[in-house]
Coordinates of C-alpha atoms and ligand atoms in Angstrom, one line a residue:
M1 CA 24.2 -33.0 -11.9
F2 CA 21.5 -30.4 -11.6
E3 CA 18.3 -31.2 -10.0
K4 CA 15.0 -30.5 -11.8
K5 CA 13.2 -29.2 -8.8
L6 CA 12.5 -25.5 -9.2
Y7 CA 13.1 -24.2 -5.7
H8 CA 15.5 -25.5 -3.1
Y9 CA 15.0 -24.5 0.5
G10 CA 17.8 -23.8 3.0
T11 CA 19.8 -21.0 4.3
F12 CA 23.3 -19.4 3.7
P13 CA 26.0 -19.4 6.2
G14 CA 25.8 -16.9 9.1
S15 CA 28.6 -14.8 7.7
F16 CA 26.9 -14.4 4.3
L17 CA 27.5 -10.8 3.0
W18 CA 24.1 -9.5 1.7
G19 CA 24.4 -6.2 0.0
V20 CA 23.5 -3.8 -2.7
S21 CA 25.5 -1.9 -5.2
S22 CA 25.8 1.6 -6.9
S23 CA 28.6 3.4 -8.7
A24 CA 29.8 6.9 -8.6
Y25 CA 28.8 8.2 -12.1
Q26 CA 25.5 6.5 -12.0
I27 CA 24.2 8.1 -8.7
E28 CA 26.5 11.0 -7.4
G29 CA 25.7 13.9 -9.7
G30 CA 27.6 17.0 -8.6
W31 CA 29.7 16.6 -11.7
N32 CA 31.6 19.8 -11.4
I33 CA 31.0 21.0 -7.9
D34 CA 33.4 21.1 -4.9
G35 CA 36.5 20.8 -7.2
K36 CA 35.5 17.7 -9.0
G37 CA 37.2 17.4 -12.5
P38 CA 35.5 16.1 -15.5
S39 CA 35.5 12.4 -16.5
I40 CA 35.0 10.6 -19.8
W41 CA 31.5 10.0 -19.0
D42 CA 30.8 13.7 -18.3
K43 CA 32.2 14.6 -21.7
F44 CA 30.3 11.9 -23.6
T45 CA 26.9 12.4 -22.0
Q46 CA 27.0 16.2 -22.4
K47 CA 27.0 15.9 -26.1
P48 CA 23.4 16.0 -26.9
G49 CA 22.0 12.8 -28.5
N50 CA 24.5 10.3 -27.2
I51 CA 22.0 9.0 -24.5
P52 CA 18.2 8.6 -24.9
G53 CA 16.6 12.0 -24.1
S54 CA 20.0 13.5 -24.1
A55 CA 20.2 12.3 -20.4
N56 CA 23.4 12.6 -18.3
G57 CA 24.7 12.2 -14.8
N58 CA 25.0 15.9 -14.0
V59 CA 22.5 15.4 -11.1
A60 CA 21.6 11.7 -11.4
C61 CA 20.4 10.6 -8.0
D62 CA 22.1 13.7 -6.4
S63 CA 23.8 11.4 -3.8
Y64 CA 26.8 13.7 -3.5
N65 CA 24.2 16.0 -1.7
R66 CA 21.9 13.3 -0.3
L67 CA 24.2 11.0 1.7
E68 CA 21.8 10.9 4.5
E69 CA 18.9 9.5 2.2
D70 CA 21.2 6.8 0.8
L71 CA 22.1 5.8 4.3
Y72 CA 18.7 5.7 5.3
M73 CA 17.7 3.2 2.4
L74 CA 20.7 1.0 3.3
R75 CA 19.7 0.8 6.8
A76 CA 16.0 0.1 6.0
L77 CA 17.0 -2.8 3.8
R78 CA 19.3 -4.1 6.7
V79 CA 21.9 -4.9 4.2
K80 CA 25.3 -6.1 5.5
S81 CA 27.3 -4.4 2.9
Y82 CA 27.3 -1.6 0.3
R83 CA 29.3 -1.8 -2.9
F84 CA 30.0 1.7 -4.3
S85 CA 32.8 3.2 -6.3
L86 CA 35.0 6.2 -5.9
S87 CA 35.0 9.0 -8.6
W88 CA 38.7 9.3 -9.5
S89 CA 38.2 12.8 -10.7
R90 CA 36.5 13.9 -7.6
I91 CA 39.6 12.8 -5.6
F92 CA 42.3 13.8 -8.3
P93 CA 40.4 16.3 -10.6
D94 CA 43.2 15.8 -13.3
G95 CA 43.8 12.2 -12.5
L96 CA 47.2 12.9 -10.8
R97 CA 48.0 13.1 -7.1
T98 CA 49.2 16.6 -7.4
S99 CA 45.6 17.8 -8.0
L100 CA 44.3 16.3 -4.8
N101 CA 40.8 17.6 -3.9
Q102 CA 40.1 17.3 -0.2
K103 CA 36.4 18.0 -0.5
G104 CA 36.2 14.8 -2.6
V105 CA 38.1 12.9 0.1
D106 CA 35.7 14.3 2.6
Y107 CA 32.5 13.0 0.9
Y108 CA 34.0 9.5 0.9
N109 CA 35.1 9.7 4.4
R110 CA 31.7 10.7 5.5
L111 CA 30.2 7.8 3.5
I112 CA 32.6 5.2 4.9
D113 CA 32.3 6.5 8.5
N114 CA 28.5 6.4 8.5
L115 CA 28.5 2.9 6.9
L116 CA 30.7 1.7 9.7
A117 CA 28.5 3.4 12.3
Y118 CA 25.6 1.4 11.0
N119 CA 27.5 -1.8 10.7
I120 CA 27.5 -1.9 6.9
T121 CA 30.8 -3.3 5.3
P122 CA 32.0 -1.0 2.6
M123 CA 33.0 -2.7 -0.6
V124 CA 34.8 -0.3 -2.7
T125 CA 35.4 -0.4 -6.4
L126 CA 38.6 1.8 -7.4
Y127 CA 37.4 2.2 -11.1
H128 CA 33.9 2.0 -12.5
W129 CA 34.5 3.5 -15.8
D130 CA 34.6 7.2 -15.0
L131 CA 38.2 7.9 -16.2
P132 CA 39.5 11.6 -15.5
Q133 CA 39.2 13.3 -18.9
A134 CA 42.7 14.7 -18.5
L135 CA 44.0 11.0 -18.6
Q136 CA 41.9 10.2 -21.8
N137 CA 43.8 13.1 -23.4
I138 CA 46.9 11.0 -23.2
N139 CA 45.0 7.9 -24.5
G140 CA 43.6 6.4 -21.4
W141 CA 44.0 2.7 -21.0
D142 CA 45.7 2.4 -24.3
N143 CA 48.7 4.2 -22.9
I144 CA 51.0 2.0 -20.7
T145 CA 52.0 5.0 -18.5
I146 CA 48.5 4.8 -17.0
I147 CA 49.5 1.7 -15.1
D148 CA 51.7 3.8 -12.7
I149 CA 49.1 6.6 -12.6
F150 CA 46.4 4.3 -11.5
N151 CA 48.6 2.6 -9.1
D152 CA 49.3 6.1 -7.6
F153 CA 45.5 6.6 -7.2
C154 CA 45.1 3.2 -5.6
D155 CA 47.9 3.8 -3.2
F156 CA 46.4 7.0 -2.2
C157 CA 43.0 5.4 -1.5
F158 CA 44.5 2.4 0.4
A159 CA 46.4 4.9 2.5
T160 CA 43.5 7.2 3.1
F161 CA 40.5 4.9 3.5
G162 CA 42.1 1.6 4.1
N163 CA 42.0 1.7 7.8
R164 CA 38.2 1.4 7.4
V165 CA 37.8 -0.2 4.0
K166 CA 38.7 -4.0 4.0
F167 CA 37.2 -5.0 0.6
W168 CA 38.6 -3.6 -2.5
M169 CA 38.0 -4.2 -6.2
T170 CA 40.4 -2.6 -8.6
F171 CA 38.2 -2.6 -11.8
N172 CA 34.4 -3.1 -12.5
Q173 CA 34.2 -5.2 -15.5
P174 CA 37.6 -5.0 -17.4
H175 CA 35.8 -6.7 -20.3
T176 CA 33.4 -3.8 -20.6
I177 CA 36.2 -1.3 -20.5
A178 CA 38.3 -3.1 -23.1
W179 CA 35.5 -4.2 -25.5
S180 CA 32.7 -1.7 -25.2
G181 CA 35.2 1.1 -24.7
Y182 CA 37.8 0.4 -27.2
G183 CA 36.5 -2.2 -29.6
L184 CA 32.7 -1.5 -30.3
G185 CA 33.3 2.1 -29.1
Q186 CA 29.8 2.2 -27.7
I187 CA 30.9 3.5 -24.4
P188 CA 33.6 6.1 -23.5
P189 CA 36.3 6.7 -24.8
N190 CA 34.4 5.5 -27.9
V191 CA 37.4 4.1 -29.7
K192 CA 36.3 1.7 -32.6
M193 CA 39.3 -0.5 -33.0
P194 CA 37.9 -4.1 -32.6
G195 CA 40.9 -5.9 -33.8
D196 CA 43.7 -4.8 -31.6
A197 CA 42.8 -2.0 -29.1
P198 CA 40.7 -4.2 -26.8
Y199 CA 43.6 -6.7 -26.5
R200 CA 46.1 -3.8 -25.7
V201 CA 43.8 -2.3 -23.2
A202 CA 43.1 -5.5 -21.5
H203 CA 46.9 -6.2 -21.3
N204 CA 47.3 -2.8 -19.5
L205 CA 44.3 -3.3 -17.2
L206 CA 45.6 -6.7 -16.0
K207 CA 49.1 -5.1 -15.4
A208 CA 47.4 -2.1 -13.6
H209 CA 45.3 -4.4 -11.6
A210 CA 48.4 -6.5 -10.5
K211 CA 50.4 -3.5 -9.7
A212 CA 47.7 -2.1 -7.3
Y213 CA 47.5 -5.5 -5.8
H214 CA 51.2 -5.8 -5.1
T215 CA 51.1 -2.2 -3.7
Y216 CA 48.4 -3.3 -1.3
D217 CA 50.3 -6.4 -0.4
E218 CA 53.6 -4.6 0.2
K219 CA 52.3 -1.4 1.9
Y220 CA 49.0 -2.1 3.7
R221 CA 48.1 -5.7 4.0
K222 CA 50.0 -6.3 7.1
S223 CA 48.5 -3.3 9.0
Q224 CA 45.1 -3.2 7.3
G225 CA 44.3 -6.8 6.8
G226 CA 41.8 -6.4 3.9
L227 CA 41.4 -8.0 0.6
V228 CA 41.7 -7.1 -2.9
S229 CA 40.0 -8.3 -6.1
I230 CA 38.5 -7.3 -9.4
A231 CA 34.8 -7.5 -10.4
L232 CA 34.7 -9.5 -13.6
N233 CA 31.5 -10.1 -15.6
A234 CA 30.2 -12.9 -17.6
D235 CA 26.9 -14.1 -19.0
W236 CA 26.5 -17.9 -18.7
I237 CA 27.0 -19.5 -22.0
E238 CA 25.0 -22.5 -22.9
P239 CA 26.0 -24.7 -26.0
T240 CA 23.3 -24.9 -28.7
D241 CA 23.6 -28.6 -28.5
V242 CA 25.2 -30.5 -25.6
N243 CA 25.4 -33.6 -27.6
V244 CA 27.7 -32.1 -30.3
P245 CA 31.3 -31.8 -29.0
R246 CA 32.1 -28.8 -31.3
E247 CA 29.3 -27.0 -29.9
V248 CA 30.3 -27.6 -26.3
V249 CA 33.9 -26.6 -27.0
A250 CA 32.3 -23.4 -28.6
A251 CA 30.5 -22.5 -25.4
D252 CA 33.6 -23.1 -23.3
R253 CA 35.6 -20.9 -25.7
A254 CA 33.0 -18.1 -25.2
L255 CA 33.5 -18.2 -21.5
Q256 CA 37.2 -18.1 -22.0
F257 CA 37.1 -15.0 -24.2
Q258 CA 34.7 -13.4 -21.7
I259 CA 35.8 -14.3 -18.2
G260 CA 39.0 -16.2 -18.8
W261 CA 40.6 -13.2 -20.6
F262 CA 41.1 -11.8 -17.2
A263 CA 40.5 -14.7 -14.8
H264 CA 43.0 -17.0 -16.5
P265 CA 46.0 -14.7 -15.9
I266 CA 45.0 -13.8 -12.4
F267 CA 43.5 -17.0 -11.0
K268 CA 45.5 -19.6 -12.9
N269 CA 49.0 -19.1 -14.6
G270 CA 49.5 -15.5 -15.3
D271 CA 48.8 -16.0 -19.0
Y272 CA 45.7 -15.9 -21.3
P273 CA 43.7 -19.0 -22.1
D274 CA 44.9 -21.3 -24.6
A275 CA 41.6 -20.9 -26.6
M276 CA 42.4 -17.3 -27.0
K277 CA 46.0 -17.6 -27.8
W278 CA 45.1 -20.2 -30.4
Q279 CA 42.2 -18.4 -31.9
V280 CA 43.7 -15.0 -32.1
G281 CA 47.1 -16.4 -33.2
N282 CA 45.7 -18.4 -36.0
K283 CA 43.4 -15.5 -37.2
S284 CA 46.4 -13.0 -37.1
E285 CA 48.6 -15.4 -39.1
L286 CA 45.9 -15.9 -41.8
Q287 CA 45.5 -12.1 -41.9
G288 CA 49.2 -11.9 -42.8
L289 CA 50.2 -10.3 -39.6
S290 CA 53.7 -11.0 -38.4
E291 CA 52.5 -11.4 -34.8
S292 CA 49.5 -12.2 -32.9
R293 CA 47.1 -9.3 -32.1
L294 CA 46.9 -10.7 -28.7
P295 CA 49.9 -9.4 -26.9
A296 CA 52.2 -11.9 -24.9
F297 CA 53.3 -11.6 -21.2
T298 CA 57.0 -12.1 -20.4
E299 CA 57.7 -14.8 -17.7
E300 CA 58.3 -12.0 -15.4
E301 CA 55.0 -10.4 -16.0
K302 CA 53.2 -13.6 -15.6
A303 CA 54.7 -14.1 -12.2
F304 CA 53.6 -10.7 -11.4
I305 CA 50.0 -11.1 -12.4
R306 CA 49.4 -14.7 -11.2
G307 CA 47.6 -14.9 -7.9
T308 CA 46.7 -11.2 -7.6
A309 CA 43.1 -11.6 -6.3
D310 CA 42.1 -12.8 -2.8
V311 CA 38.6 -13.8 -3.8
F312 CA 36.6 -14.1 -7.0
C313 CA 34.1 -11.3 -7.7
I314 CA 31.6 -11.9 -10.5
N315 CA 28.9 -9.7 -11.9
H316 CA 26.2 -11.7 -13.8
Y317 CA 22.8 -10.8 -15.4
T318 CA 21.9 -13.2 -18.2
T319 CA 22.5 -16.3 -20.3
K320 CA 23.2 -16.6 -24.0
I321 CA 23.2 -19.6 -26.5
V322 CA 26.1 -19.9 -28.6
S323 CA 27.1 -22.0 -31.7
H324 CA 30.3 -22.6 -33.6
I325 CA 30.7 -20.7 -36.9
T326 CA 33.7 -19.8 -39.0
A327 CA 33.8 -16.1 -38.9
R328 CA 35.2 -14.1 -41.8
L329 CA 38.8 -12.9 -41.6
S330 CA 38.0 -9.3 -42.3
P331 CA 37.5 -6.8 -40.5
Q332 CA 39.8 -7.9 -37.8
S333 CA 37.7 -8.1 -34.6
Y334 CA 37.7 -9.6 -31.2
E335 CA 34.3 -10.8 -31.9
H336 CA 35.1 -12.6 -35.1
D337 CA 38.3 -14.1 -33.4
Q338 CA 36.0 -16.3 -31.4
D339 CA 34.2 -18.2 -34.2
L340 CA 30.9 -17.9 -32.5
S341 CA 27.4 -16.7 -33.0
E342 CA 25.2 -16.0 -30.2
A343 CA 21.4 -16.2 -29.6
E344 CA 18.9 -15.6 -26.9
E345 CA 17.6 -18.2 -24.4
V346 CA 14.1 -17.9 -25.9
D347 CA 12.3 -19.9 -23.2
S348 CA 13.1 -17.5 -20.6
P349 CA 11.3 -14.2 -19.8
T350 CA 12.5 -11.1 -21.4
T351 CA 13.4 -7.9 -19.3
A352 CA 13.4 -4.3 -20.1
I353 CA 16.7 -4.3 -21.8
S354 CA 16.7 -6.3 -25.1
K355 CA 18.7 -9.6 -25.0
Q356 CA 18.9 -9.6 -21.3
R357 CA 16.6 -12.5 -20.6
A358 CA 16.0 -13.7 -16.9
V359 CA 17.6 -17.1 -17.0
A360 CA 18.0 -18.0 -13.3
W361 CA 19.5 -21.4 -13.7
G362 CA 22.5 -19.8 -15.7
L363 CA 23.8 -18.3 -12.6
R364 CA 24.1 -21.8 -10.9
R365 CA 26.0 -23.2 -13.9
L366 CA 28.3 -20.2 -14.1
L367 CA 29.1 -20.6 -10.3
N368 CA 30.0 -24.2 -10.9
W369 CA 32.1 -23.4 -13.9
I370 CA 34.1 -20.9 -12.0
K371 CA 34.5 -23.4 -9.2
E372 CA 35.9 -26.1 -11.5
E373 CA 37.9 -23.7 -13.7
Y374 CA 39.7 -21.7 -10.9
G375 CA 40.2 -24.2 -8.2
D376 CA 37.2 -23.7 -5.9
P377 CA 37.8 -20.0 -4.9
E378 CA 35.8 -18.1 -2.6
I379 CA 33.1 -16.3 -4.7
Y380 CA 31.2 -13.0 -4.2
I381 CA 28.4 -12.2 -6.6
T382 CA 29.2 -8.5 -6.8
E383 CA 26.3 -7.5 -9.2
N384 CA 23.1 -9.3 -10.1
G385 CA 19.8 -7.7 -10.9
V386 CA 17.3 -6.8 -13.5
S387 CA 15.8 -3.7 -15.2
T388 CA 12.2 -2.6 -15.4
D389 CA 11.0 0.2 -17.7
K390 CA 10.4 3.5 -16.3
E391 CA 6.6 3.0 -16.3
T392 CA 7.0 0.3 -13.8
T393 CA 6.9 2.1 -10.5
F394 CA 6.3 0.2 -7.2
D395 CA 4.7 -2.9 -8.3
D396 CA 7.9 -4.5 -9.7
T397 CA 6.7 -8.2 -9.6
A398 CA 9.2 -9.0 -12.4
R399 CA 12.1 -8.0 -10.1
V400 CA 10.7 -10.0 -7.2
F401 CA 10.5 -13.1 -9.5
Y402 CA 14.2 -12.5 -10.8
Y403 CA 15.7 -12.2 -7.3
K404 CA 13.6 -15.1 -6.0
T405 CA 14.7 -17.5 -8.8
Y406 CA 18.4 -16.1 -9.2
I407 CA 19.1 -16.2 -5.4
D408 CA 17.5 -19.7 -5.1
E409 CA 20.0 -20.9 -7.9
V410 CA 22.9 -19.3 -5.8
L411 CA 21.6 -21.2 -2.8
K412 CA 21.6 -24.5 -4.9
A413 CA 25.1 -23.8 -5.9
Y414 CA 26.1 -23.3 -2.3
D415 CA 24.1 -26.0 -0.6
L416 CA 24.0 -28.7 -3.2
D417 CA 27.1 -28.2 -5.3
G418 CA 29.5 -27.0 -2.6
V419 CA 30.4 -23.7 -4.3
K420 CA 32.0 -21.3 -1.8
V421 CA 29.6 -18.4 -2.4
Q422 CA 30.4 -15.8 0.4
G423 CA 28.2 -13.0 -0.6
Y424 CA 25.5 -11.6 -2.7
I425 CA 25.3 -8.0 -3.8
A426 CA 22.0 -7.0 -5.7
T427 CA 22.1 -4.2 -8.3
S428 CA 20.9 -1.8 -7.4
L429 CA 20.1 0.3 -4.4
M430 CA 18.0 2.7 -6.4
D431 CA 17.2 3.6 -10.0
S432 CA 20.2 5.3 -11.5
F433 CA 21.8 6.5 -14.6
E434 CA 22.1 3.3 -16.5
W435 CA 24.8 4.2 -18.9
L436 CA 23.7 4.0 -22.6
N437 CA 20.1 3.5 -21.4
G438 CA 20.0 6.7 -19.5
Y439 CA 17.0 6.8 -17.2
T440 CA 14.8 4.8 -19.5
V441 CA 15.1 1.7 -17.2
G442 CA 15.7 1.1 -13.7
F443 CA 17.5 -1.5 -11.7
G444 CA 16.6 -0.1 -8.2
F445 CA 14.9 -1.6 -5.1
H446 CA 14.0 2.1 -4.8
R447 CA 12.3 4.4 -7.4
V448 CA 13.9 7.8 -7.8
D449 CA 11.7 10.5 -9.3
F450 CA 14.2 12.2 -11.7
T451 CA 11.7 14.8 -12.6
N452 CA 11.7 16.2 -9.0
P453 CA 14.7 18.4 -8.1
N454 CA 14.7 16.7 -4.6
R455 CA 15.1 13.3 -6.2
P456 CA 12.7 11.6 -3.7
R457 CA 13.4 7.9 -3.2
T458 CA 10.6 5.3 -2.6
P459 CA 11.0 1.5 -1.8
K460 CA 9.4 -0.8 -4.4
Y461 CA 7.8 -4.2 -3.7
S462 CA 11.2 -5.8 -4.4
A463 CA 12.8 -3.7 -1.6
H464 CA 10.4 -5.4 0.8
Y465 CA 11.2 -8.7 -0.7
Y466 CA 14.9 -8.4 -0.5
Y467 CA 14.7 -7.3 3.2
Q468 CA 12.8 -10.4 3.9
V469 CA 15.5 -12.6 2.1
I470 CA 18.2 -11.0 4.1
K471 CA 16.3 -11.4 7.3
D472 CA 15.7 -15.1 6.6
N473 CA 19.3 -15.5 5.2
G474 CA 17.9 -17.5 2.3
F475 CA 14.9 -19.6 1.9
P476 CA 14.2 -21.7 5.1
L477 CA 12.1 -24.7 4.6
P478 CA 8.4 -23.7 5.3
D479 CA 6.7 -25.5 8.1
D480 CA 4.1 -27.3 6.1
E481 CA 7.0 -28.6 3.8
R482 CA 8.8 -30.0 6.8
V483 CA 5.8 -32.1 7.6
L484 CA 5.5 -33.1 4.0
Y485 CA 9.2 -34.3 3.8
G486 CA 9.1 -35.6 7.3
H487 CA 12.3 -34.0 8.4
F488 CA 13.7 -30.9 10.0
R489 CA 16.7 -29.0 8.9
Ligands
LIG1 C1 26.4 -3.5 -15.5 O1 27.1 -4.2 -16.6 C2 27.2 -2.4 -14.8 O2 28.4 -2.9 -14.2 C3 26.5 -1.6 -13.8 O3 27.1 -0.5 -13.5 C4 25.1 -1.2 -14.4 O4 24.3 -0.6 -13.3 C5 24.4 -2.5 -15.0 O5 25.2 -3.1 -15.9 C6 23.0 -2.2 -15.5 O6 23.1 -1.4 -16.6 O7 25.4 -0.6 -22.0 O8 27.4 0.6 -22.1 O9 27.1 -1.2 -20.5 C7 26.4 -5.4 -17.0 C8 27.1 -6.0 -18.3 C9 28.2 -5.2 -20.3 C10 26.0 -5.0 -20.1 C11 28.3 -4.1 -21.3 C12 25.9 -4.0 -21.3 C13 27.0 -3.1 -23.3 C14 27.6 -1.7 -23.0 N1 27.2 -5.0 -19.5 N2 27.1 -4.2 -22.1 S1 26.8 -0.6 -21.9

């Protein structure tokens, strides 16, 4: 099915949405000014020692005060879209509408108006991990009442920005929120309950997503005509041995636990994948529990969740190799529930973050898997990119290589496999606060000098490269190759 040739030449459709991404906590700074309330990331990072160098997002790229500079970079790259997120606690400092902070609304209005003035499509994430701390005080996503509270926030944003914003994503990476936030407990709110909290939280996230989708449908779609989705994340999972059926099944199971957890309910039938129901159900029974740790949806809830995304949004960075194992029964854990062990794709280049190898071919396979699994949806790649360490400044050839090879695999998926890829959003516009990695690595097309209070931004080699890819709309066949192949395209 997949050709061996390294590069494919051709271009994307004229409407292809090239863009770059950011998120509020990673770039804005201004953590407590103009009325902004604290988020769970403010609380976490301000405790010394939680992040390398005790780094935090108090100032970050200072984008709250440097809107003009961000817009300048976006215009220089000639991107067609900009994906950013709204800081909930900048708009509602304590999470509730009653605490409305007009200055926060003004900031996003300025950003959106300027983007439109420069013909850049805003792609807005409603929640990129920075929950208002006040809502964590009532247990955050592990409390079902947050479904209505989040809906109220979304409703306000649709009403306020929706006359200009036509591309909405409810959550960035619900998998990360549920598993890293409530299972491993690595990221805020740092809850370490790997056996059941992730499943409960995911259940609430799915309901909250669906509720916001229906709010848009009922109150705004007709007049605003936008679309609503959710940005899921997945590594590509390659079986350790494609000739051993058990291993092929194991790789598919890994994808179901990662992406199917959310995509199966939303894009298929309102319910979790069979592989998850079977695995978690059996483990729970063997653990002597009276019911599965994976909660069940009622028929009404399934109908409510099914079909609540207008396009498929996927964030992707790397590929892993998995093998089947029989995991131990204790302690109870989402990880053990999968009966898998994971390894790196050792033939591919390493990057600045451990276990994040640059495996370009994995993206094409993931796109094809999504096409087959979810009935050929329109797909937007809403994050893809690579880190270099902070010593790498402008000469980021590793990033150029990454984008060249990954985007070429997207082109193969589009041109050769017929995957309906509609857009590609590179991560990220500029070096930013990279969560648990602080400022030790950068994903940016632009370097930001975090030691300078003015946070000067400077384009790297990759910025020039991405500009050219956008300008060419892909990789047109070079002239000499046309002669060689004896045809024109
Ligand atoms: C992306 O997640 C984020 O969506 C994006 O905001 C960020 O800029 C990008 O990573 C690069 O850092 O280290 O706390 O995230 C990519 C998938 C899933 C990878 C969670 C890291 C471990 C926990 N991530 N995972 S954390």
